[in-house]
Amino acid sequence: LDWAEIYSKRSLKLSAQNPYPHYVLANVANQKKDRAAAIGHWKQVIAEAGTDTSYRELKNNSLYLMSVNQLEAAEAASGAQQQSMAKEAAASFKQLLEVMPDSPDAPNIMTSWADALKLAGDSASIPNVYADMLANPTAHSDVALSMAAVIATRINRTEDAIKLNEAAIAKNPNARDALRNLAATYFGKDDFQKMFEPSRKLVAIDPNNFDGWMMFAYAYQGLAKGVKMPEIKKGAAPTAAERAAMEKANVERRALNDSTVKYMTYAEALPVKVDVASFQRGDKEVTLNLAFEQQAAADGSYEVTVEFLDAAGTVVGTAKNSVGPIKKGESKTVAFKATAEKVAGYRYNALK
């Protein structure tokens, strides 16, 4: 590190406008845990690189590292200093997203931008993070749209969250997170009838997802609570029409309550719960890490087949793996890998 620092400083004396020495010095300072110095040099890299396309990667890397470190510094500060540093971090993440809109890291950049705005005391500006996605959803990936919906949910912008999740599903009908989050958003809005469609699609591709089956229970429970009983005047005997209306309402409520119990029982009876630990989609390879948690009393062993799907739902790759034996309460994460292109989603066989 010492020699790297010495040579970089000498290079600056020869050419103060060269961004490379500043990049090296930033890394040296970062390794020495001198965050302020590192941020200063990254700023110099960005300034000296300017609009020169030959420095684009160097500039973008510096902008990314600077943004992350600015946010971490703000999180470690307090009071007015924290707000000031967070405001600077938010501006950096905004710039980063503008120059790297199609980066696989775009969803994480959006989240960090929103976190920085909140830390800066400027939550009112958080919708700006996903404003272009609302206006031009087809220009963005389903992953970015899903993350934008999560950000909208966190600031109680329910209608924005619904539109963003719907846009993600329109782009990728097998977008698991968007399907689950859309159903959950409808639940939070007491729009129980609309929970069924995304929930059906969710359990079709993710059949051992406990939360997916519970969405049906929550929907029926909400509908049952919404059944209105006819009002009877106090002290007066109900008329024949009123008795008929009461009986009809009771029958409807019982049926909805029965459905609530049915789906709750089904979810709790799943022998093994499956959740997604990570889903990495590359240009030619895909890796899905599934977490299995045994619910049944007996040990469970399962043969799992995962089909990777493109946006149209066509199978473009397959991965198989043996899982188990797993004891009750035990969890195990297993990787499913395949060589496949244009992967948008997945589905696996129901485990019984």
mmCIF file of C-alpha atoms in Angstrom:
data_model
loop_
_atom_site.group_PDB
_atom_site.id
_atom_site.type_symbol
_atom_site.label_atom_id
_atom_site.label_comp_id
_atom_site.label_asym_id
_atom_site.label_seq_id
_atom_site.Cartn_x
_atom_site.Cartn_y
_atom_site.Cartn_z
ATOM 1 C CA LEU A 1 0.000 0.000 0.000
ATOM 2 C CA ASP A 2 2.852 2.396 0.843
ATOM 3 C CA TRP A 3 4.453 2.050 -2.589
ATOM 4 C CA ALA A 4 1.079 2.382 -4.310
ATOM 5 C CA GLU A 5 0.502 5.588 -2.394
ATOM 6 C CA ILE A 6 3.965 6.937 -3.189
ATOM 7 C CA TYR A 7 3.726 6.245 -6.932
ATOM 8 C CA SER A 8 0.200 7.649 -7.139
ATOM 9 C CA LYS A 9 1.256 10.894 -5.479
ATOM 10 C CA ARG A 10 4.192 11.164 -7.866
ATOM 11 C CA SER A 11 1.832 10.600 -10.797
ATOM 12 C CA LEU A 12 -0.350 13.463 -9.615
ATOM 13 C CA LYS A 13 2.640 15.784 -9.684
ATOM 14 C CA LEU A 14 3.172 14.880 -13.328
ATOM 15 C CA SER A 15 -0.515 15.160 -14.248
ATOM 16 C CA ALA A 16 -2.974 16.550 -11.707
ATOM 17 C CA GLN A 17 -5.872 15.872 -14.096
ATOM 18 C CA ASN A 18 -5.307 12.109 -14.241
ATOM 19 C CA PRO A 19 -8.128 10.288 -12.352
ATOM 20 C CA TYR A 20 -6.238 6.976 -11.923
ATOM 21 C CA PRO A 21 -3.896 8.080 -9.113
ATOM 22 C CA HIS A 22 -6.882 9.363 -7.157
ATOM 23 C CA TYR A 23 -8.592 5.984 -7.604
ATOM 24 C CA VAL A 24 -5.528 4.201 -6.203
ATOM 25 C CA LEU A 25 -5.262 6.683 -3.340
ATOM 26 C CA ALA A 26 -8.953 6.212 -2.558
ATOM 27 C CA ASN A 27 -8.446 2.459 -2.293
ATOM 28 C CA VAL A 28 -5.356 2.950 -0.120
ATOM 29 C CA ALA A 29 -7.281 5.279 2.195
ATOM 30 C CA ASN A 30 -10.218 2.872 2.275
ATOM 31 C CA GLN A 31 -7.938 -0.027 3.270
ATOM 32 C CA LYS A 32 -6.525 2.173 6.024
ATOM 33 C CA LYS A 33 -10.124 2.849 7.135
ATOM 34 C CA ASP A 34 -9.719 6.574 6.422
ATOM 35 C CA ARG A 35 -13.198 6.987 4.976
ATOM 36 C CA ALA A 36 -13.084 10.785 4.689
ATOM 37 C CA ALA A 37 -9.875 10.668 2.636
ATOM 38 C CA ALA A 38 -11.238 7.868 0.448
ATOM 39 C CA ILE A 39 -14.421 9.806 -0.290
ATOM 40 C CA GLY A 40 -12.349 12.864 -1.139
ATOM 41 C CA HIS A 41 -10.282 10.939 -3.691
ATOM 42 C CA TRP A 42 -13.349 9.277 -5.228
ATOM 43 C CA LYS A 43 -14.795 12.757 -5.697
ATOM 44 C CA GLN A 44 -11.600 13.723 -7.494
ATOM 45 C CA VAL A 45 -11.846 10.671 -9.754
ATOM 46 C CA ILE A 46 -15.389 11.671 -10.723
ATOM 47 C CA ALA A 47 -14.413 15.296 -11.286
ATOM 48 C CA GLU A 48 -11.310 14.546 -13.361
ATOM 49 C CA ALA A 49 -13.020 11.801 -15.399
ATOM 50 C CA GLY A 50 -15.718 14.246 -16.441
ATOM 51 C CA THR A 51 -17.516 13.104 -19.581
ATOM 52 C CA ASP A 52 -14.546 11.212 -21.037
ATOM 53 C CA THR A 53 -16.010 7.826 -22.017
ATOM 54 C CA SER A 54 -12.621 6.111 -21.661
ATOM 55 C CA TYR A 55 -12.952 6.677 -17.909
ATOM 56 C CA ARG A 56 -16.594 5.582 -17.676
ATOM 57 C CA GLU A 57 -16.021 2.345 -15.749
ATOM 58 C CA LEU A 58 -13.517 3.998 -13.415
ATOM 59 C CA LYS A 59 -15.915 6.862 -12.768
ATOM 60 C CA ASN A 60 -18.922 4.610 -12.171
ATOM 61 C CA ASN A 61 -16.969 2.357 -9.793
ATOM 62 C CA SER A 62 -15.824 5.415 -7.867
ATOM 63 C CA LEU A 63 -19.346 6.784 -7.740
ATOM 64 C CA TYR A 64 -20.646 3.454 -6.416
ATOM 65 C CA LEU A 65 -17.956 3.111 -3.732
ATOM 66 C CA MET A 66 -18.354 6.750 -2.718
ATOM 67 C CA SER A 67 -22.149 6.447 -2.428
ATOM 68 C CA VAL A 68 -21.960 3.335 -0.243
ATOM 69 C CA ASN A 69 -19.349 4.885 2.030
ATOM 70 C CA GLN A 70 -21.264 8.156 2.299
ATOM 71 C CA LEU A 71 -24.367 6.276 3.444
ATOM 72 C CA GLU A 72 -22.389 4.183 5.933
ATOM 73 C CA ALA A 73 -20.781 7.348 7.304
ATOM 74 C CA ALA A 74 -24.204 8.980 7.656
ATOM 75 C CA GLU A 75 -25.570 5.941 9.481
ATOM 76 C CA ALA A 76 -22.693 6.192 11.962
ATOM 77 C CA ALA A 77 -23.258 9.944 12.555
ATOM 78 C CA SER A 78 -26.077 11.710 14.384
ATOM 79 C CA GLY A 79 -28.059 14.940 14.449
ATOM 80 C CA ALA A 80 -27.464 17.643 11.872
ATOM 81 C CA GLN A 81 -24.251 15.998 10.683
ATOM 82 C CA GLN A 82 -26.124 12.795 9.910
ATOM 83 C CA GLN A 83 -28.759 14.630 7.896
ATOM 84 C CA SER A 84 -26.132 16.556 5.936
ATOM 85 C CA MET A 85 -24.120 13.437 5.125
ATOM 86 C CA ALA A 86 -27.243 11.464 4.224
ATOM 87 C CA LYS A 87 -28.348 14.247 1.879
ATOM 88 C CA GLU A 88 -24.998 14.030 0.100
ATOM 89 C CA ALA A 89 -25.300 10.231 -0.105
ATOM 90 C CA ALA A 90 -28.811 10.518 -1.573
ATOM 91 C CA ALA A 91 -27.524 12.848 -4.300
ATOM 92 C CA SER A 92 -24.750 10.368 -5.112
ATOM 93 C CA PHE A 93 -27.114 7.391 -5.344
ATOM 94 C CA LYS A 94 -29.423 9.436 -7.573
ATOM 95 C CA GLN A 95 -26.508 10.198 -9.901
ATOM 96 C CA LEU A 96 -25.426 6.546 -9.798
ATOM 97 C CA LEU A 97 -28.853 5.303 -10.838
ATOM 98 C CA GLU A 98 -28.915 7.817 -13.697
ATOM 99 C CA VAL A 99 -25.657 6.491 -15.152
ATOM 100 C CA MET A 100 -26.361 2.798 -14.388
ATOM 101 C CA PRO A 101 -30.137 2.350 -14.887
ATOM 102 C CA ASP A 102 -29.776 -1.138 -16.352
ATOM 103 C CA SER A 103 -27.245 -2.434 -13.837
ATOM 104 C CA PRO A 104 -28.111 -5.636 -11.931
ATOM 105 C CA ASP A 105 -27.430 -3.504 -8.836
ATOM 106 C CA ALA A 106 -30.129 -0.963 -9.788
ATOM 107 C CA PRO A 107 -32.702 -2.334 -7.261
ATOM 108 C CA ASN A 108 -30.127 -2.108 -4.455
ATOM 109 C CA ILE A 109 -29.133 1.390 -5.547
ATOM 110 C CA MET A 110 -32.799 2.442 -5.384
ATOM 111 C CA THR A 111 -33.157 1.030 -1.882
ATOM 112 C CA SER A 112 -30.020 2.809 -0.700
ATOM 113 C CA TRP A 113 -31.192 6.086 -2.247
ATOM 114 C CA ALA A 114 -34.497 5.765 -0.384
ATOM 115 C CA ASP A 115 -32.669 4.892 2.859
ATOM 116 C CA ALA A 116 -30.450 7.952 2.464
ATOM 117 C CA LEU A 117 -33.451 10.231 1.898
ATOM 118 C CA LYS A 118 -35.156 8.878 5.005
ATOM 119 C CA LEU A 119 -31.992 9.388 7.044
ATOM 120 C CA ALA A 120 -31.745 12.930 5.691
ATOM 121 C CA GLY A 121 -35.252 13.662 6.995
ATOM 122 C CA ASP A 122 -36.596 13.972 3.451
ATOM 123 C CA SER A 123 -39.053 11.072 3.218
ATOM 124 C CA ALA A 124 -41.326 13.260 1.088
ATOM 125 C CA SER A 125 -38.805 12.921 -1.757
ATOM 126 C CA ILE A 126 -38.694 9.105 -1.676
ATOM 127 C CA PRO A 127 -41.361 8.749 -4.431
ATOM 128 C CA ASN A 128 -38.825 10.421 -6.746
ATOM 129 C CA VAL A 129 -36.782 7.212 -6.494
ATOM 130 C CA TYR A 130 -39.379 5.303 -8.504
ATOM 131 C CA ALA A 131 -41.171 8.160 -10.308
ATOM 132 C CA ASP A 132 -39.823 7.174 -13.733
ATOM 133 C CA MET A 133 -40.893 3.586 -13.147
ATOM 134 C CA LEU A 134 -44.470 4.682 -12.589
ATOM 135 C CA ALA A 135 -44.350 6.838 -15.711
ATOM 136 C CA ASN A 136 -42.440 4.373 -17.929
ATOM 137 C CA PRO A 137 -42.764 0.870 -16.405
ATOM 138 C CA THR A 138 -41.929 -0.976 -19.646
ATOM 139 C CA ALA A 139 -38.460 0.590 -19.631
ATOM 140 C CA HIS A 140 -37.516 -1.177 -16.391
ATOM 141 C CA SER A 141 -36.952 -4.774 -15.311
ATOM 142 C CA ASP A 142 -39.470 -6.715 -13.248
ATOM 143 C CA VAL A 143 -36.891 -6.911 -10.437
ATOM 144 C CA ALA A 144 -36.499 -3.122 -10.325
ATOM 145 C CA LEU A 145 -40.277 -2.627 -10.448
ATOM 146 C CA SER A 146 -40.763 -5.105 -7.598
ATOM 147 C CA MET A 147 -38.158 -3.327 -5.473
ATOM 148 C CA ALA A 148 -39.769 0.021 -6.247
ATOM 149 C CA ALA A 149 -43.069 -1.420 -5.007
ATOM 150 C CA VAL A 150 -41.396 -2.441 -1.738
ATOM 151 C CA ILE A 151 -40.083 1.114 -1.325
ATOM 152 C CA ALA A 152 -43.567 2.520 -1.985
ATOM 153 C CA THR A 153 -45.068 0.131 0.577
ATOM 154 C CA ARG A 154 -42.583 1.248 3.226
ATOM 155 C CA ILE A 155 -43.765 4.852 2.901
ATOM 156 C CA ASN A 156 -47.449 3.852 2.792
ATOM 157 C CA ARG A 157 -47.921 4.751 -0.875
ATOM 158 C CA THR A 158 -50.281 1.825 -1.409
ATOM 159 C CA GLU A 159 -51.598 2.828 -4.832
ATOM 160 C CA ASP A 160 -48.051 3.299 -6.111
ATOM 161 C CA ALA A 161 -47.105 -0.133 -4.737
ATOM 162 C CA ILE A 162 -50.069 -1.764 -6.493
ATOM 163 C CA LYS A 163 -49.240 -0.134 -9.851
ATOM 164 C CA LEU A 164 -45.573 -1.088 -9.596
ATOM 165 C CA ASN A 165 -46.306 -4.706 -8.648
ATOM 166 C CA GLU A 166 -48.854 -4.970 -11.436
ATOM 167 C CA ALA A 167 -46.295 -3.571 -13.884
ATOM 168 C CA ALA A 168 -43.726 -6.130 -12.710
ATOM 169 C CA ILE A 169 -46.233 -8.957 -13.230
ATOM 170 C CA ALA A 170 -47.214 -7.606 -16.665
ATOM 171 C CA LYS A 171 -43.557 -7.775 -17.648
ATOM 172 C CA ASN A 172 -42.977 -11.130 -15.963
ATOM 173 C CA PRO A 173 -46.104 -13.143 -15.046
ATOM 174 C CA ASN A 174 -43.925 -15.437 -12.921
ATOM 175 C CA ALA A 175 -42.445 -12.665 -10.786
ATOM 176 C CA ARG A 176 -42.801 -14.434 -7.438
ATOM 177 C CA ASP A 177 -42.044 -11.464 -5.186
ATOM 178 C CA ALA A 178 -44.399 -9.170 -7.087
ATOM 179 C CA LEU A 179 -47.229 -11.731 -6.909
ATOM 180 C CA ARG A 180 -46.788 -12.217 -3.167
ATOM 181 C CA ASN A 181 -46.402 -8.507 -2.447
ATOM 182 C CA LEU A 182 -49.392 -7.577 -4.588
ATOM 183 C CA ALA A 183 -51.620 -9.969 -2.647
ATOM 184 C CA ALA A 184 -50.246 -8.615 0.640
ATOM 185 C CA THR A 185 -50.832 -5.020 -0.495
ATOM 186 C CA TYR A 186 -54.438 -5.796 -1.376
ATOM 187 C CA PHE A 187 -54.831 -7.302 2.105
ATOM 188 C CA GLY A 188 -53.506 -4.119 3.696
ATOM 189 C CA LYS A 189 -56.031 -2.177 1.653
ATOM 190 C CA ASP A 190 -58.910 -4.499 2.709
ATOM 191 C CA ASP A 191 -59.412 -5.337 -0.971
ATOM 192 C CA PHE A 192 -59.766 -9.028 -0.168
ATOM 193 C CA GLN A 193 -61.418 -10.190 -3.397
ATOM 194 C CA LYS A 194 -58.410 -9.052 -5.429
ATOM 195 C CA MET A 195 -56.039 -11.188 -3.350
ATOM 196 C CA PHE A 196 -57.108 -14.417 -5.032
ATOM 197 C CA GLU A 197 -55.666 -13.958 -8.532
ATOM 198 C CA PRO A 198 -52.048 -13.202 -7.537
ATOM 199 C CA SER A 199 -52.244 -15.850 -4.794
ATOM 200 C CA ARG A 200 -53.359 -18.537 -7.272
ATOM 201 C CA LYS A 201 -50.490 -17.645 -9.598
ATOM 202 C CA LEU A 202 -48.072 -17.653 -6.660
ATOM 203 C CA VAL A 203 -48.882 -21.145 -5.393
ATOM 204 C CA ALA A 204 -48.859 -22.489 -8.959
ATOM 205 C CA ILE A 205 -45.122 -21.756 -9.206
ATOM 206 C CA ASP A 206 -44.273 -21.914 -5.472
ATOM 207 C CA PRO A 207 -46.583 -24.657 -4.119
ATOM 208 C CA ASN A 208 -44.863 -25.160 -0.747
ATOM 209 C CA ASN A 209 -44.824 -21.468 0.101
ATOM 210 C CA PHE A 210 -46.593 -21.214 3.468
ATOM 211 C CA ASP A 211 -47.376 -17.516 3.050
ATOM 212 C CA GLY A 212 -48.887 -18.111 -0.387
ATOM 213 C CA TRP A 213 -51.536 -20.498 0.974
ATOM 214 C CA MET A 214 -52.139 -18.274 4.006
ATOM 215 C CA MET A 215 -53.052 -15.432 1.625
ATOM 216 C CA PHE A 216 -56.210 -17.396 0.767
ATOM 217 C CA ALA A 217 -57.020 -17.742 4.473
ATOM 218 C CA TYR A 218 -56.510 -14.014 5.048
ATOM 219 C CA ALA A 219 -58.679 -13.155 2.052
ATOM 220 C CA TYR A 220 -61.574 -15.374 3.157
ATOM 221 C CA GLN A 221 -61.255 -14.131 6.739
ATOM 222 C CA GLY A 222 -61.479 -10.534 5.543
ATOM 223 C CA LEU A 223 -64.498 -11.297 3.380
ATOM 224 C CA ALA A 224 -66.205 -13.076 6.292
ATOM 225 C CA LYS A 225 -65.754 -10.044 8.528
ATOM 226 C CA GLY A 226 -67.245 -7.886 5.803
ATOM 227 C CA VAL A 227 -70.535 -9.799 5.603
ATOM 228 C CA LYS A 228 -73.208 -7.405 6.795
ATOM 229 C CA MET A 229 -76.042 -8.597 8.962
ATOM 230 C CA PRO A 230 -79.416 -6.884 8.460
ATOM 231 C CA GLU A 231 -80.299 -4.314 11.093
ATOM 232 C CA ILE A 232 -83.266 -5.229 13.278
ATOM 233 C CA LYS A 233 -85.086 -2.561 15.239
ATOM 234 C CA LYS A 234 -84.417 -2.921 18.948
ATOM 235 C CA GLY A 235 -87.320 -4.586 20.771
ATOM 236 C CA ALA A 236 -89.059 -5.530 17.512
ATOM 237 C CA ALA A 237 -89.488 -9.046 16.176
ATOM 238 C CA PRO A 238 -87.739 -9.578 12.829
ATOM 239 C CA THR A 239 -89.940 -9.828 9.796
ATOM 240 C CA ALA A 240 -89.908 -12.871 7.530
ATOM 241 C CA ALA A 241 -87.804 -10.946 5.026
ATOM 242 C CA GLU A 242 -85.359 -9.928 7.770
ATOM 243 C CA ARG A 243 -85.076 -13.505 9.022
ATOM 244 C CA ALA A 244 -84.367 -14.699 5.497
ATOM 245 C CA ALA A 245 -81.706 -12.004 5.096
ATOM 246 C CA MET A 246 -80.121 -12.992 8.423
ATOM 247 C CA GLU A 247 -80.040 -16.645 7.446
ATOM 248 C CA LYS A 248 -78.505 -15.797 4.069
ATOM 249 C CA ALA A 249 -75.807 -13.676 5.746
ATOM 250 C CA ASN A 250 -75.087 -16.425 8.289
ATOM 251 C CA VAL A 251 -74.771 -19.037 5.542
ATOM 252 C CA GLU A 252 -72.410 -16.777 3.596
ATOM 253 C CA ARG A 253 -70.288 -16.028 6.674
ATOM 254 C CA ARG A 254 -70.090 -19.716 7.641
ATOM 255 C CA ALA A 255 -68.965 -20.652 4.141
ATOM 256 C CA LEU A 256 -66.268 -17.983 4.185
ATOM 257 C CA ASN A 257 -65.137 -19.028 7.667
ATOM 258 C CA ASP A 258 -64.990 -22.650 6.507
ATOM 259 C CA SER A 259 -62.756 -21.581 3.605
ATOM 260 C CA THR A 260 -60.550 -19.656 6.019
ATOM 261 C CA VAL A 261 -60.059 -22.793 8.118
ATOM 262 C CA LYS A 262 -59.558 -24.926 4.999
ATOM 263 C CA TYR A 263 -56.630 -22.896 3.684
ATOM 264 C CA MET A 264 -55.123 -22.300 7.112
ATOM 265 C CA THR A 265 -55.205 -26.052 7.725
ATOM 266 C CA TYR A 266 -53.665 -26.733 4.311
ATOM 267 C CA ALA A 267 -50.804 -24.294 4.946
ATOM 268 C CA GLU A 268 -50.095 -25.726 8.384
ATOM 269 C CA ALA A 269 -50.208 -29.279 7.001
ATOM 270 C CA LEU A 270 -47.498 -28.682 4.401
ATOM 271 C CA PRO A 271 -44.872 -31.325 5.185
ATOM 272 C CA VAL A 272 -42.101 -28.915 4.278
ATOM 273 C CA LYS A 273 -42.059 -25.146 3.854
ATOM 274 C CA VAL A 274 -40.045 -23.688 1.003
ATOM 275 C CA ASP A 275 -38.708 -20.158 0.795
ATOM 276 C CA VAL A 276 -36.341 -18.435 -1.601
ATOM 277 C CA ALA A 277 -32.916 -17.651 -0.158
ATOM 278 C CA SER A 278 -31.668 -16.074 -3.391
ATOM 279 C CA PHE A 279 -32.396 -16.040 -7.114
ATOM 280 C CA GLN A 280 -29.546 -15.031 -9.423
ATOM 281 C CA ARG A 281 -30.282 -14.661 -13.119
ATOM 282 C CA GLY A 282 -27.232 -14.379 -15.364
ATOM 283 C CA ASP A 283 -27.040 -14.120 -19.152
ATOM 284 C CA LYS A 284 -26.387 -17.845 -19.562
ATOM 285 C CA GLU A 285 -26.588 -19.313 -16.057
ATOM 286 C CA VAL A 286 -29.137 -19.230 -13.275
ATOM 287 C CA THR A 287 -28.957 -20.207 -9.615
ATOM 288 C CA LEU A 288 -31.928 -20.583 -7.311
ATOM 289 C CA ASN A 289 -31.226 -21.210 -3.628
ATOM 290 C CA LEU A 290 -34.259 -22.693 -1.888
ATOM 291 C CA ALA A 291 -34.585 -22.999 1.893
ATOM 292 C CA PHE A 292 -36.475 -26.084 3.080
ATOM 293 C CA GLU A 293 -37.948 -26.264 6.599
ATOM 294 C CA GLN A 294 -39.494 -29.536 7.708
ATOM 295 C CA GLN A 295 -42.922 -29.137 9.330
ATOM 296 C CA ALA A 296 -44.075 -32.749 9.495
ATOM 297 C CA ALA A 297 -43.215 -34.833 12.556
ATOM 298 C CA ALA A 298 -41.486 -37.524 10.513
ATOM 299 C CA ASP A 299 -38.161 -36.913 8.769
ATOM 300 C CA GLY A 300 -38.628 -35.740 5.192
ATOM 301 C CA SER A 301 -36.706 -36.555 2.018
ATOM 302 C CA TYR A 302 -37.713 -34.958 -1.271
ATOM 303 C CA GLU A 303 -36.836 -35.143 -4.951
ATOM 304 C CA VAL A 304 -37.110 -31.575 -6.185
ATOM 305 C CA THR A 305 -37.325 -30.529 -9.822
ATOM 306 C CA VAL A 306 -37.066 -26.832 -10.641
ATOM 307 C CA GLU A 307 -38.090 -25.593 -14.080
ATOM 308 C CA PHE A 308 -36.702 -22.220 -15.102
ATOM 309 C CA LEU A 309 -39.078 -20.134 -17.196
ATOM 310 C CA ASP A 310 -38.769 -17.247 -19.612
ATOM 311 C CA ALA A 311 -41.172 -14.297 -19.574
ATOM 312 C CA ALA A 312 -43.675 -16.238 -21.699
ATOM 313 C CA GLY A 313 -43.678 -19.162 -19.253
ATOM 314 C CA THR A 314 -41.715 -21.487 -21.527
ATOM 315 C CA VAL A 315 -39.308 -23.891 -19.806
ATOM 316 C CA VAL A 316 -35.745 -22.896 -20.780
ATOM 317 C CA GLY A 317 -33.805 -24.925 -18.205
ATOM 318 C CA THR A 318 -34.200 -27.589 -15.531
ATOM 319 C CA ALA A 319 -32.401 -28.468 -12.311
ATOM 320 C CA LYS A 320 -32.926 -31.461 -10.022
ATOM 321 C CA ASN A 321 -31.706 -32.161 -6.516
ATOM 322 C CA SER A 322 -32.335 -34.489 -3.607
ATOM 323 C CA VAL A 323 -33.207 -32.793 -0.337
ATOM 324 C CA GLY A 324 -33.082 -34.523 3.019
ATOM 325 C CA PRO A 325 -33.533 -36.254 5.220
ATOM 326 C CA ILE A 326 -34.654 -33.210 7.235
ATOM 327 C CA LYS A 327 -35.886 -33.459 10.822
ATOM 328 C CA LYS A 328 -38.899 -31.518 12.104
ATOM 329 C CA GLY A 329 -37.914 -27.883 12.675
ATOM 330 C CA GLU A 330 -34.665 -28.291 10.751
ATOM 331 C CA SER A 331 -33.840 -26.003 7.808
ATOM 332 C CA LYS A 332 -31.630 -26.736 4.838
ATOM 333 C CA THR A 333 -30.709 -24.523 1.875
ATOM 334 C CA VAL A 334 -30.069 -26.225 -1.469
ATOM 335 C CA ALA A 335 -28.810 -24.699 -4.723
ATOM 336 C CA PHE A 336 -30.470 -25.416 -8.077
ATOM 337 C CA LYS A 337 -28.294 -24.430 -11.018
ATOM 338 C CA ALA A 338 -28.830 -24.589 -14.760
ATOM 339 C CA THR A 339 -27.408 -23.283 -17.997
ATOM 340 C CA ALA A 340 -30.231 -21.232 -19.432
ATOM 341 C CA GLU A 341 -30.840 -17.907 -21.139
ATOM 342 C CA LYS A 342 -33.531 -15.269 -20.645
ATOM 343 C CA VAL A 343 -34.703 -16.755 -17.347
ATOM 344 C CA ALA A 344 -37.510 -14.710 -15.785
ATOM 345 C CA GLY A 345 -38.897 -17.081 -13.164
ATOM 346 C CA TYR A 346 -39.204 -20.639 -11.959
ATOM 347 C CA ARG A 347 -41.569 -23.290 -10.682
ATOM 348 C CA TYR A 348 -41.027 -26.507 -8.770
ATOM 349 C CA ASN A 349 -43.049 -29.641 -8.107
ATOM 350 C CA ALA A 350 -45.293 -29.731 -5.042
ATOM 351 C CA LEU A 351 -43.557 -31.569 -2.208
ATOM 352 C CA LYS A 352 -45.808 -33.973 -0.303
#
